Amino acid sequence: MIDIHKIWKETLSYISSEITAVAYMLWIDNLTPLCVKDNTLILLAPSLHAKITVNKNYKELIRKALDKTKSSIIDVDIIIDEDTYMYAREIEIARGQSPAEAVVKEKPPQFISRYTFDNFVVGESNKLAFHAAQSVAKSPGSAEGYLSFNPLFIYGDVGLGKTHLLHAIGNYILEHLPHLKVLYVPTEKLTNDYVEALSNNTSADKNAFTLRAFREKYRNVDVLMIDDVQFLQKKTGLQEVVFHIFNELYQGGKQIILTSDRPPKEIGTLEDRLRSRFEGGLLADIGAPNLEMRIAIIRKKMFLEKLAVNDDVVYYLAEQFDSNIRELEGALSKVILYANLINKPYPDIETAKEALKNNQQKKVGLDSSDIIDAVCSYFHVSKSEIIGKKKTKDIVEARMIAIYLITELLSLPLVTIGQIFGGRDHTTIIHSRDKMLTAQKENKEVARKIKDIRAMLSQ
Ligand code: ADP
Ligand code: MG
């Protein structure tokens, strides 16, 4: 078998002698050899922009360099992530070669790696959702006996594992059915995409994200997962679009998985035809975990993160936090952090109580749209400005305050907050949060603004 890594290495050494170091670093160094098909070497580029640039400026050079290796490879093709399904079989074969395995797995993660089926504790309250998620992951789009799992609609209160299950499905499919195209999208990201597509629709720029591109993106998949569809409420335009995407995928035998904090019939202002689509497959609810499960969940987390606490601390936490697993996990982290601070590596019950003394209950019934709306109306800016890229002083301040308040008031993962804010990286979210934390202490004006908005929210 051709050793593509060896060949690529030889190719690189020739290319590097032919172009500037900067060009090499920018365009060549981050190409990954994936496989060979029909004597053509398939290279993975990190972005569409990179693919276009390499094709335009460096393809000839790469061909020439390959020629010098005296292998059987005569041509080269540059692809991006989205195209890999076309080469699934060849990639699988190439994976047998040692470094390839590492390389292929290093692709930018769409799914949180610790959210797997293995790491999910199963009990009375979630077993239907768990088993349905697993069977959908194993054979997406297919009906099992008389039961149709399409769509699979998982609902339950916040912090009970819905997003975890979606990522588990994604991780499973990436590993076991890599030729399938899976797309995970929180409803808020879907909304932002739709708003962006609408506003670009008459744009002359051919790279603009138009409604056509929007449809392409969401229709062109084997498995579509939409998280938190309760946020489709009141969005009639978007509901219409989702209805059509849904029908097209469904008729094509593609799998659709949805989550919500309530069953379809309780989502207000959801069009009847969309509601009946949502109810047309399997509805699986997740309830609050019982004490035994909560203990198992803490133990699992301790095991995964190599943490240690006293048994009575485990019970104490499981007793105290009975309705939201994210808060239960947060409390455990807080105890560990506090114990570290006071140099007590193995926290006991007193340490735990001390650590959680100021643990006010988070505000309930509030979501990120409420917070963003409040900040928008306070600063007189629009939602698209806050989420978008503009960097004027006002908008940047409003954006950072919105991010800060969301991290403070909601138990959302940073990655999700990044997605809400137009796909920003989670490090940007951390930066904004920390900046506002300090600003609040050092700048009376900022502190007052935050206080005003908090007051608006608590009305
Ligand atoms: P939801 O989407 O329902 O609001 P998440 O999926 O974000 O909730 O879960 C919140 C946290 O609780 C995550 O860190 C998740 O890993 C954890 N979690 C939820 N259910 C379980 C479970 N059954 N076993 C282990 N961890 C869980
Ligand atoms: Mg969730």
Coordinates of C-alpha atoms and ligand atoms in Angstrom, one line a residue, residues 157-164 166 184 227-228 259 326 412-413 416, ligand 2:
D157 CA -36.4 20.4 31.7
V158 CA -33.1 22.2 31.4
G159 CA -30.0 20.5 32.6
L160 CA -31.3 16.9 32.2
G161 CA -29.1 15.7 29.4
K162 CA -30.8 16.5 26.1
T163 CA -27.8 18.2 24.5
H164 CA -25.6 15.5 25.9
L166 CA -27.5 14.8 20.8
Y184 CA -26.0 19.7 15.0
D227 CA -31.5 21.6 19.8
D228 CA -34.1 23.5 21.9
T259 CA -35.1 18.6 21.5
R326 CA -25.7 20.8 35.3
L412 CA -25.3 27.4 29.6
P413 CA -22.1 25.8 28.3
T416 CA -23.4 27.3 23.4
Ligands
MG2 MG -29.4 21.7 26.0

